[in-house]
Amino acid sequence: MFELIGIPPQALLGQLFLGLINGSFYATLSLGLAVIFGLLHIINFAHGAFYMLGAFAAWFGLTHFGIGYWSALVLAPLIVGAAGIAVERLLIARISGLNVLYGLLLTFGLALVVQGLVRNFYGSSGLRYPVPADLAGGKNLGFMFLPWYRGWVLAISVVVCLTTWFVIERTRIGSTLRAAQENPGLVEAFGINVPRLVSLTYGVGVALAAFAGVLAAPIYSVQPEMGADLLIVVFAVVVIGGMGSILGSILTGLGLGLIEGLTKVFYPEASNVVIFVIMVVVLMIKPEGLFGSAQ
Amino acid sequence: MPDGTRPPRLTVDGLNAWYGPSHVLFGVSFDVAPGEVVTLLGRNGAGKTTTLRALMGMLPKRMGSILFDGVETIGLPGRRIARLGMGYVPEERGIFASLSVRENLFLPPEIAPGGASEEEIYGLFPNLRERRFSRGTQLSGGEQQMLAIGRIMRTGARFLLLDEPTEGLAPVIVEQIGRTIAALKAQGFTVILVEQNFRFAAAVADRHVVMETGRVVDTIPNDQIGASMGRLRGYLGI
Ligand SMILES: Nc1ncnc2c1ncn2[C@@H]1O[C@H](COP(=O)(O)OP(=O)(O)OP(=O)(O)O)[C@@H](O)[C@H]1O
Ligand SMILES: [Mg+2]
């Protein structure tokens, strides 16, 4: 059937797989944005910078201290997440309750500062981070070639996303978080430390971004703008999916990655814009997003 | 009435409170003895809800003194006040839409031992058991009120603030809530009850604190309610 329209199945499946890899980054990042927005009402423009910092932390650890990939996968999110908590405490908390634009401007400024600093020290040419030896190579599945590392990225992203969903929707801490999104004052009046919950949520969202950054380091080149470029697409993903639903963010992220991959096969010229075209269409038809609830 | 032998559980003295720039409470003072059920009565907008919210630490700006079990709480954040043993059932009931009934029930952390168990709450409000996996806001108004009261009884708090628990409810449910409050009183709970339903208030309360435009204007013991009826009618406009 594919041959009929002149496209070999290997090329199609290969592109779809690449699309899913991109989609898993969209999903992880848009998930963090949605969780942060839900509780803090901040459109976190610094999300891409934290993603980039995750990748840089992994590179830095490897280059200067010989800290390997697997350790970096744990350490970088912890360190960058802690930095995120500091940012929330010292900066974002001060503008809580103000119009959402203030948070957007603050985090946007922060992202530019962080990017500028990193560029100042490391330039913007891009640093190479090797694929971990355990995951080098791949396997020819007959219908496509599967690089182990990319398979791992897809699998662990899905696991992380679903775990986040589970924690938010099915656990006690998750129900506290959802309640605080609805009515923080009342949750506080029940004896729960809402400011701490807010800091922690921001920290976890940021740590998710840093985790994605470490995952990305061996695939994309590590450079100061890597997060900013990705974040623009991720915002489009968030607009398409809607802010409302965790599962929606995951599905939209993966789905749009797939669509992007498909476009690369059938009409490569459009692959860079297809997500934005979909965004415009969704905004026209269902402005609250596919999974969002009208408010 | 405070019997003079035991110190009051709560002493409010010269309480002022603001919503942003608008000054709403002007020197509210009253006290509540252990085990007492005190109502706050007053017309719409008199400041009853605001008084409860100020007690709970939910207003950004408040001044004066609130002594709760000997602790000055005027400067404490709400979470600390709750941890001292004050439980709050808000006027709008505060049931969370994105939480199931059971999640709503378990949301407030236990702050003291001896709270009602889940089974005891379902025993008191059997409707909640049937609906425990529904979304909080799929409950009827009465069920939401039961959930809001049950939720606080689970925490072990023994000083309850109930804001118009009977508002808009059918007579059978009003009765059920009345029995619950009487049972709580029998167990030694202390309650501040905001009520518009005057007959309901008279049936459960020891004392009535009357508010008008952000001030306490009168205090009437429940046993003198008959004699004070005319006065009270004047305050409430009924
Ligand atoms: N969020 C708010 N912002 C500004 N003013 C408010 C706010 N809530 C209440 N007020 C004002 O504070 C005053 C007291 O209101 P409050 O809700 O305490 O009255 P209430 O006695 O509980 O009335 P009701 O019987 O109608 O519930 C009113 O004048 C009201 O307009
Ligand atoms: Mg009120």
Coordinates of C-alpha atoms and ligand atoms in Angstrom, one line a residue:
Chain A
M1 CA 0.0 0.0 0.0
F2 CA 2.8 2.4 1.0
E3 CA 4.6 1.6 -2.2
L4 CA 1.5 2.7 -4.1
I5 CA 2.1 6.2 -3.0
G6 CA 5.9 5.8 -3.3
I7 CA 6.9 5.7 0.3
P8 CA 8.8 2.7 1.6
P9 CA 7.5 1.5 5.0
Q10 CA 10.9 1.8 6.5
A11 CA 11.0 5.5 5.9
L12 CA 7.5 5.9 7.2
L13 CA 8.0 3.9 10.4
G14 CA 11.4 5.5 11.0
Q15 CA 9.9 9.0 10.8
L16 CA 6.9 8.0 12.9
F17 CA 9.3 6.8 15.5
L18 CA 11.4 10.0 15.4
G19 CA 8.1 11.8 15.7
L20 CA 7.3 9.9 18.9
I21 CA 10.7 10.8 20.3
N22 CA 10.0 14.4 19.8
G23 CA 6.5 13.9 21.1
S24 CA 7.8 12.4 24.3
F25 CA 9.7 15.6 24.9
Y26 CA 6.6 17.7 24.1
A27 CA 4.6 15.5 26.5
T28 CA 7.1 15.8 29.4
L29 CA 7.5 19.5 29.0
S30 CA 3.9 20.4 28.5
L31 CA 3.0 18.2 31.5
G32 CA 5.3 20.2 33.7
L33 CA 3.9 23.5 32.3
A34 CA 0.3 22.3 32.9
V35 CA 1.0 21.3 36.5
I36 CA 2.8 24.6 37.2
F37 CA 0.1 26.6 35.6
G38 CA -2.6 24.8 37.5
L39 CA -1.3 25.7 40.9
L40 CA 0.8 28.8 40.4
H41 CA -1.1 30.4 37.5
I42 CA 2.2 31.1 36.0
I43 CA 3.0 30.6 32.4
N44 CA 6.5 29.3 33.0
F45 CA 8.6 30.8 30.2
A46 CA 11.7 29.6 32.0
H47 CA 10.7 26.0 31.4
G48 CA 12.9 25.7 28.3
A49 CA 15.9 27.2 30.2
F50 CA 15.5 24.6 33.0
Y51 CA 15.4 21.9 30.3
M52 CA 18.6 23.3 28.9
L53 CA 20.1 23.5 32.3
G54 CA 19.3 19.8 32.8
A55 CA 21.3 19.0 29.7
F56 CA 24.1 21.3 30.6
A57 CA 24.3 19.9 34.2
A58 CA 24.7 16.4 32.6
W59 CA 27.4 17.7 30.3
F60 CA 29.2 19.6 33.0
G61 CA 29.1 16.7 35.4
L62 CA 30.5 14.4 32.8
T63 CA 33.2 16.8 31.6
H64 CA 34.4 18.1 34.9
F65 CA 33.7 15.3 37.4
G66 CA 33.3 12.2 35.3
I67 CA 29.7 11.8 36.5
G68 CA 28.1 9.4 34.1
Y69 CA 24.7 9.5 32.3
W70 CA 22.8 7.4 34.8
S71 CA 23.9 9.4 37.8
A72 CA 23.2 12.6 35.8
L73 CA 19.6 11.4 35.2
V74 CA 19.0 11.5 38.9
L75 CA 21.3 14.4 40.0
A76 CA 20.5 17.0 37.3
P77 CA 16.8 17.0 38.0
L78 CA 17.5 17.2 41.8
I79 CA 19.9 20.1 41.4
V80 CA 17.9 22.0 38.8
G81 CA 14.7 21.3 40.7
A82 CA 16.2 22.8 43.9
A83 CA 17.2 25.8 41.8
G84 CA 13.6 26.0 40.7
I85 CA 12.4 26.0 44.3
A86 CA 14.8 28.8 45.1
V87 CA 13.5 30.8 42.1
E88 CA 9.9 30.2 43.2
R89 CA 10.6 31.3 46.8
L90 CA 12.7 34.3 46.0
L91 CA 11.1 35.6 42.9
I92 CA 7.8 34.1 41.8
A93 CA 6.2 34.0 45.2
R94 CA 6.5 37.8 45.4
I95 CA 4.2 38.3 42.4
S96 CA 1.7 35.6 43.3
G97 CA -1.9 36.9 42.9
L98 CA -0.9 39.4 40.3
N99 CA -2.1 39.1 36.7
V100 CA -0.7 36.1 34.9
L101 CA 1.2 38.5 32.6
Y102 CA 3.6 39.4 35.4
G103 CA 4.6 35.8 35.9
L104 CA 5.1 35.4 32.2
L105 CA 7.3 38.4 32.0
L106 CA 9.3 37.4 35.0
T107 CA 10.0 33.9 33.8
F108 CA 10.7 35.1 30.3
G109 CA 13.3 37.5 31.6
L110 CA 14.7 34.8 33.8
A111 CA 15.1 32.5 30.8
L112 CA 16.9 35.1 28.8
V113 CA 19.3 35.8 31.7
V114 CA 20.0 32.1 32.2
Q115 CA 20.5 31.5 28.4
G116 CA 22.7 34.6 28.2
L117 CA 24.9 33.4 31.1
V118 CA 25.3 29.9 29.6
R119 CA 26.1 31.4 26.2
N120 CA 28.7 33.7 27.7
F121 CA 30.6 30.8 29.2
Y122 CA 30.1 28.0 26.6
G123 CA 29.2 29.8 23.4
S124 CA 26.3 28.7 21.2
S125 CA 28.0 26.2 18.9
G126 CA 26.7 23.2 20.8
L127 CA 28.5 20.6 22.9
R128 CA 28.5 16.9 22.3
Y129 CA 27.2 14.5 24.9
P130 CA 27.8 10.8 24.1
V131 CA 25.2 8.2 24.1
P132 CA 25.7 6.1 27.2
A133 CA 27.7 2.9 26.4
D134 CA 24.9 0.7 27.8
L135 CA 22.5 2.0 25.2
A136 CA 24.8 2.4 22.2
G137 CA 23.8 0.7 19.0
G138 CA 20.4 -0.7 18.1
K139 CA 18.6 -3.5 16.4
N140 CA 17.2 -3.9 13.0
L141 CA 13.6 -4.9 13.4
G142 CA 13.2 -5.7 9.8
F143 CA 10.6 -3.0 9.2
M144 CA 12.8 -0.4 10.8
F145 CA 16.1 0.2 12.7
L146 CA 15.6 0.8 16.4
P147 CA 18.5 2.7 18.2
W148 CA 18.5 1.5 21.8
Y149 CA 18.9 5.0 23.2
R150 CA 15.9 6.4 21.4
G151 CA 13.8 3.4 22.4
W152 CA 14.9 4.1 26.0
V153 CA 13.9 7.8 25.8
L154 CA 10.5 7.0 24.5
A155 CA 9.9 4.3 27.1
I156 CA 11.1 6.2 30.1
S157 CA 9.3 9.4 29.0
V158 CA 6.0 7.5 28.9
V159 CA 6.7 5.9 32.3
V160 CA 7.6 9.3 33.8
C161 CA 4.5 10.9 32.3
L162 CA 2.2 8.2 33.5
T163 CA 3.7 8.2 36.9
T164 CA 3.1 11.9 37.2
W165 CA -0.5 11.4 36.1
F166 CA -0.9 8.7 38.7
V167 CA 0.5 10.8 41.5
I168 CA -1.7 13.7 40.6
E169 CA -4.9 11.8 40.0
R170 CA -4.7 8.8 42.4
T171 CA -2.7 9.7 45.5
R172 CA -3.3 11.7 48.6
I173 CA -0.7 14.3 47.7
G174 CA -2.2 14.6 44.3
S175 CA -5.7 15.2 45.7
T176 CA -4.2 17.9 48.0
L177 CA -2.6 19.5 44.9
R178 CA -5.9 19.4 42.9
A179 CA -7.7 20.9 45.9
A180 CA -5.2 23.7 46.2
Q181 CA -5.6 24.5 42.5
E182 CA -9.3 25.0 43.2
N183 CA -9.3 26.8 46.5
P184 CA -5.9 27.4 48.1
G185 CA -7.4 29.5 50.9
L186 CA -9.6 26.7 52.1
V187 CA -6.9 24.1 51.8
E188 CA -4.7 26.3 54.0
A189 CA -7.5 26.7 56.5
F190 CA -7.5 22.9 56.8
G191 CA -4.0 23.0 58.1
I192 CA -2.0 22.4 54.9
N193 CA 1.1 24.5 54.1
V194 CA 0.0 25.7 50.7
P195 CA 3.1 27.9 50.0
R196 CA 5.3 24.9 50.6
L197 CA 3.1 22.9 48.2
V198 CA 3.4 25.6 45.6
S199 CA 7.2 25.6 45.9
L200 CA 7.4 21.9 45.7
T201 CA 5.1 21.8 42.7
Y202 CA 7.2 24.3 40.9
G203 CA 10.3 22.3 41.8
V204 CA 8.9 19.1 40.5
G205 CA 7.7 20.7 37.3
V206 CA 11.2 22.2 36.8
A207 CA 12.9 18.8 37.7
L208 CA 10.7 17.2 35.0
A209 CA 12.1 19.7 32.5
A210 CA 15.6 19.0 33.6
F211 CA 15.0 15.3 33.3
A212 CA 13.9 15.8 29.8
G213 CA 17.0 17.9 29.2
V214 CA 19.3 15.0 30.3
L215 CA 17.4 12.6 28.1
A216 CA 17.9 15.0 25.2
A217 CA 21.6 15.6 25.7
P218 CA 22.8 12.6 23.7
I219 CA 20.2 13.2 20.9
Y220 CA 20.3 16.9 20.3
S221 CA 23.3 19.1 20.6
V222 CA 23.7 20.7 24.0
Q223 CA 23.5 24.5 23.5
P224 CA 22.0 27.5 25.3
E225 CA 19.0 27.9 22.9
M226 CA 18.0 24.3 22.8
G227 CA 15.2 24.9 25.3
A228 CA 13.9 28.2 23.9
D229 CA 13.5 26.6 20.5
L230 CA 11.7 23.6 21.9
L231 CA 9.5 25.7 24.2
I232 CA 7.8 27.5 21.4
V233 CA 6.6 24.3 20.0
V234 CA 5.7 23.1 23.5
F235 CA 3.5 26.2 24.0
A236 CA 1.7 25.4 20.8
V237 CA 1.2 21.8 22.2
V238 CA -0.2 23.2 25.4
V239 CA -2.6 25.5 23.5
I240 CA -3.8 22.6 21.4
G241 CA -4.2 20.2 24.3
G242 CA -5.6 22.8 26.7
M243 CA -4.3 23.4 30.2
G244 CA -7.0 21.4 31.9
S245 CA -5.9 17.8 31.7
I246 CA -2.8 15.9 32.6
L247 CA -3.6 12.9 30.5
G248 CA -4.5 15.4 27.7
S249 CA -1.0 17.0 27.8
I250 CA 0.6 13.5 27.4
L251 CA -1.6 12.4 24.6
T252 CA -1.4 15.7 22.8
G253 CA 2.4 15.8 23.1
L254 CA 2.8 12.3 21.7
G255 CA 0.1 12.7 19.1
L256 CA 1.6 16.0 17.7
G257 CA 5.0 14.4 17.6
L258 CA 3.5 11.7 15.4
I259 CA 1.7 14.2 13.2
E260 CA 5.0 16.1 12.8
G261 CA 6.7 12.8 11.8
L262 CA 4.0 12.0 9.3
T263 CA 4.3 15.4 7.7
K264 CA 8.0 14.9 7.3
V265 CA 7.2 11.8 5.2
F266 CA 4.4 13.2 3.1
Y267 CA 5.2 16.9 2.8
P268 CA 8.6 17.7 4.5
E269 CA 8.3 21.4 3.7
A270 CA 5.4 21.7 6.1
S271 CA 6.9 19.7 9.0
N272 CA 8.2 22.7 10.9
V273 CA 4.9 24.5 10.8
V274 CA 2.3 21.8 11.0
I275 CA 1.9 22.1 14.8
F276 CA 1.3 25.8 14.5
V277 CA -1.2 25.3 11.8
I278 CA -3.0 22.9 14.0
M279 CA -2.8 25.4 16.8
V280 CA -4.5 28.1 14.8
V281 CA -7.2 25.7 13.7
V282 CA -7.8 24.5 17.3
L283 CA -7.9 28.1 18.5
M284 CA -10.6 28.9 15.9
I285 CA -12.7 25.9 16.7
K286 CA -12.1 25.0 20.3
P287 CA -10.2 27.9 22.0
E288 CA -10.0 26.1 25.4
G289 CA -8.0 23.3 23.7
L290 CA -8.8 19.7 22.9
F291 CA -8.8 18.5 26.5
G292 CA -9.3 21.8 28.2
S293 CA -12.5 22.8 29.9
A294 CA -14.2 26.0 28.9
Q295 CA -13.9 28.7 31.6
Chain B
M1 CA -22.5 31.5 79.3
P2 CA -18.9 31.2 80.4
D3 CA -19.4 29.7 83.9
G4 CA -16.4 31.5 85.4
T5 CA -14.7 28.4 86.6
R6 CA -13.2 27.4 83.2
P7 CA -11.4 29.9 81.0
P8 CA -13.1 30.5 77.6
R9 CA -11.8 28.4 74.7
L10 CA -12.0 31.5 72.5
T11 CA -11.8 35.2 73.4
V12 CA -12.2 37.7 70.6
D13 CA -11.3 41.2 71.6
G14 CA -11.5 44.3 69.4
L15 CA -11.3 42.4 66.1
N16 CA -11.0 44.5 63.0
A17 CA -10.9 43.1 59.5
W18 CA -10.6 44.3 56.0
Y19 CA -11.2 43.0 52.5
G20 CA -8.6 44.9 50.5
P21 CA -9.4 48.6 51.3
S22 CA -12.9 48.0 52.7
H23 CA -13.1 47.9 56.4
V24 CA -15.7 45.2 57.4
L25 CA -15.3 44.3 61.1
F26 CA -15.1 47.1 63.7
G27 CA -13.9 45.9 67.1
V28 CA -15.8 42.7 67.3
S29 CA -15.6 41.2 70.9
F30 CA -17.2 38.0 72.3
D31 CA -16.1 34.8 73.9
V32 CA -17.0 31.1 73.8
A33 CA -16.8 28.7 76.7
P34 CA -15.7 25.1 76.4
G35 CA -18.6 22.9 75.2
E36 CA -20.7 25.9 74.3
V37 CA -22.8 26.3 71.1
V38 CA -22.8 30.0 70.2
T39 CA -24.6 31.4 67.2
L40 CA -23.8 34.5 65.3
L41 CA -27.0 36.2 64.2
G42 CA -27.5 39.2 62.0
R43 CA -28.8 40.5 58.7
N44 CA -27.2 39.8 55.4
G45 CA -23.9 41.6 55.2
A46 CA -23.6 42.0 59.0
G47 CA -20.1 40.4 59.0
K48 CA -20.8 36.9 60.3
T49 CA -18.9 35.1 57.6
T50 CA -16.1 37.6 57.8
T51 CA -15.8 37.0 61.5
L52 CA -15.4 33.2 60.9
R53 CA -12.9 33.8 58.2
A54 CA -11.0 36.2 60.4
L55 CA -11.0 33.5 63.2
M56 CA -9.7 31.0 60.7
G57 CA -6.9 33.3 59.6
M58 CA -8.2 33.6 56.0
L59 CA -8.2 37.4 55.7
P60 CA -5.0 39.1 54.8
K61 CA -5.6 42.1 57.1
R62 CA -7.0 41.7 60.6
M63 CA -6.2 43.4 63.9
G64 CA -7.2 43.0 67.5
S65 CA -6.9 39.9 69.6
I66 CA -8.1 36.3 69.1
L67 CA -7.1 34.0 72.0
F68 CA -7.7 30.4 71.1
D69 CA -7.0 28.0 74.0
G70 CA -4.6 30.6 75.3
V71 CA -2.8 31.1 72.1
E72 CA -2.8 34.5 70.3
T73 CA -3.8 33.6 66.7
I74 CA -4.2 37.1 65.2
G75 CA -0.9 36.9 63.4
L76 CA -0.8 33.2 62.6
P77 CA -1.4 31.8 59.1
G78 CA -4.5 29.7 58.7
R79 CA -2.8 26.4 58.6
R80 CA -1.4 27.0 62.1
I81 CA -4.8 27.9 63.5
A82 CA -6.3 24.8 62.0
R83 CA -3.6 22.7 63.6
L84 CA -4.6 24.2 67.0
G85 CA -7.9 22.4 66.6
M86 CA -10.3 24.8 64.8
G87 CA -12.4 23.2 62.1
Y88 CA -14.2 25.2 59.4
V89 CA -17.3 24.5 57.4
P90 CA -17.6 27.4 54.9
E91 CA -20.8 29.0 53.8
E92 CA -20.4 27.8 50.3
R93 CA -19.5 24.4 51.7
G94 CA -16.2 24.3 49.9
I95 CA -16.5 20.9 48.3
F96 CA -13.8 20.4 45.7
A97 CA -15.1 19.6 42.2
S98 CA -12.0 17.8 41.1
L99 CA -11.9 15.5 44.1
S100 CA -14.1 12.5 44.7
V101 CA -16.3 12.4 47.8
R102 CA -13.8 10.2 49.6
E103 CA -10.9 12.4 48.6
N104 CA -12.8 15.4 49.9
L105 CA -13.3 13.5 53.2
F106 CA -9.7 12.8 53.5
L107 CA -8.3 16.1 52.4
P108 CA -8.0 17.9 55.8
P109 CA -5.1 16.3 57.7
E110 CA -5.8 14.8 61.1
I111 CA -4.8 17.5 63.7
A112 CA -5.7 15.6 66.8
P113 CA -6.5 12.0 67.8
G114 CA -10.1 11.0 68.4
G115 CA -11.6 12.2 65.1
A116 CA -14.6 10.3 63.6
S117 CA -13.6 7.3 61.5
E118 CA -14.7 7.0 57.9
E119 CA -17.2 4.4 59.0
E120 CA -18.6 6.6 61.7
I121 CA -19.1 9.4 59.2
Y122 CA -20.9 7.1 56.8
G123 CA -23.0 5.8 59.8
L124 CA -24.0 9.4 60.5
F125 CA -24.6 10.3 56.8
P126 CA -25.4 7.1 54.9
N127 CA -25.8 9.0 51.6
L128 CA -22.1 9.7 51.6
R129 CA -21.2 6.0 51.6
E130 CA -23.2 5.4 48.4
R131 CA -21.6 8.4 46.7
R132 CA -18.1 8.0 48.0
F133 CA -16.6 7.6 44.5
S134 CA -18.6 10.4 42.8
R135 CA -17.1 13.8 42.1
G136 CA -17.7 16.1 45.0
T137 CA -19.9 18.5 43.1
Q138 CA -22.2 15.8 41.8
L139 CA -23.7 15.7 45.3
S140 CA -26.9 17.4 46.2
G141 CA -26.8 20.5 48.4
G142 CA -27.6 18.5 51.4
E143 CA -25.1 15.8 50.7
Q144 CA -22.4 18.5 50.2
Q145 CA -23.2 19.9 53.6
M146 CA -23.0 16.5 55.1
L147 CA -19.6 16.0 53.5
A148 CA -18.4 19.4 54.6
I149 CA -19.4 18.6 58.2
G150 CA -18.1 15.0 58.1
R151 CA -14.8 16.1 56.6
I152 CA -14.1 18.3 59.6
M153 CA -15.3 15.7 62.1
R154 CA -12.6 13.3 60.8
T155 CA -9.8 15.7 61.7
G156 CA -10.2 15.5 65.5
A157 CA -10.8 19.3 65.7
R158 CA -13.1 19.9 68.7
F159 CA -13.9 23.6 68.0
L160 CA -16.1 24.0 64.9
L161 CA -17.1 27.0 62.9
L162 CA -20.2 26.2 60.9
D163 CA -21.4 28.9 58.5
E164 CA -25.1 28.6 57.7
P165 CA -25.2 24.8 57.5
T166 CA -28.9 24.7 56.9
E167 CA -29.0 27.3 54.1
G168 CA -31.3 26.1 51.3
L169 CA -31.8 22.6 52.6
A170 CA -35.0 20.5 52.8
P171 CA -36.5 20.2 56.3
V172 CA -35.5 16.6 56.8
I173 CA -31.9 17.4 56.1
V174 CA -32.1 20.4 58.4
E175 CA -33.3 18.1 61.1
Q176 CA -30.5 15.6 60.4
I177 CA -27.9 18.4 60.7
G178 CA -29.6 19.6 63.9
R179 CA -29.3 16.2 65.4
T180 CA -25.6 16.1 64.3
I181 CA -24.9 19.4 66.1
A182 CA -26.7 18.2 69.2
A183 CA -24.7 15.0 69.2
L184 CA -21.5 17.0 68.8
K185 CA -22.5 19.2 71.7
A186 CA -23.2 16.1 73.8
Q187 CA -19.7 14.9 73.0
G188 CA -18.3 18.2 74.3
F189 CA -17.5 19.9 71.0
T190 CA -17.5 23.7 71.0
V191 CA -19.4 25.3 68.1
I192 CA -19.8 28.7 66.6
L193 CA -22.8 28.6 64.3
V194 CA -23.9 31.2 61.8
E195 CA -27.6 30.8 61.2
Q196 CA -30.4 32.6 59.4
N197 CA -32.9 30.0 60.4
F198 CA -33.7 31.4 63.8
R199 CA -35.8 28.5 65.0
F200 CA -33.0 26.1 64.2
A201 CA -30.6 28.3 66.1
A202 CA -32.8 28.5 69.2
A203 CA -33.1 24.7 69.2
V204 CA -29.3 24.0 69.4
A205 CA -27.6 27.1 70.9
D206 CA -26.6 28.2 74.4
R207 CA -26.1 31.8 73.5
H208 CA -26.7 34.2 70.6
V209 CA -24.3 36.9 69.6
V210 CA -26.0 39.5 67.4
M211 CA -24.1 41.4 64.8
E212 CA -24.9 44.6 62.9
T213 CA -22.7 46.3 60.3
G214 CA -19.5 44.7 61.5
R215 CA -20.1 45.1 65.2
V216 CA -21.5 43.0 68.1
V217 CA -24.6 44.7 69.2
D218 CA -26.1 42.3 71.7
T219 CA -25.7 38.9 73.4
I220 CA -28.7 36.9 74.4
P221 CA -28.6 33.7 76.4
N222 CA -30.9 31.0 74.8
D223 CA -33.0 30.7 77.9
Q224 CA -33.9 34.4 77.7
I225 CA -34.8 34.2 74.0
G226 CA -38.5 34.3 74.6
A227 CA -38.3 37.5 76.6
S228 CA -35.9 39.1 74.1
M229 CA -37.9 38.2 71.0
G230 CA -39.0 41.7 70.3
R231 CA -35.5 43.0 70.4
L232 CA -34.2 40.2 68.3
R233 CA -36.9 40.8 65.7
G234 CA -35.7 44.4 65.4
Y235 CA -32.1 43.3 64.9
L236 CA -32.9 40.7 62.3
G237 CA -35.8 42.5 60.6
I238 CA -38.1 39.5 60.8
Ligands
LIG1 N1 -14.7 39.2 49.3 C1 -15.2 40.4 49.7 N2 -14.7 41.6 49.3 C2 -15.1 42.8 49.7 N3 -16.2 42.9 50.6 C3 -16.7 41.8 51.0 C4 -16.3 40.5 50.6 N4 -17.0 39.6 51.2 C5 -17.9 40.3 52.0 N5 -17.7 41.6 51.9 C6 -18.5 42.6 52.6 O1 -18.3 42.5 54.0 C7 -19.5 42.7 54.7 C8 -19.8 41.5 55.5 O2 -20.0 40.4 54.7 P1 -20.2 38.9 55.3 O3 -20.1 38.0 54.2 O4 -19.3 38.7 56.5 O5 -21.7 39.0 55.8 P2 -22.6 37.9 56.4 O6 -23.1 38.4 57.8 O7 -22.0 36.6 56.4 O8 -23.9 37.9 55.4 P3 -24.8 36.8 54.9 O9 -25.8 36.5 55.9 O10 -25.4 37.3 53.7 O11 -23.9 35.6 54.7 C9 -20.5 42.9 53.6 O12 -20.7 44.3 53.6 C10 -19.9 42.5 52.3 O13 -20.4 43.2 51.3
MG2 MG -22.3 34.9 55.4

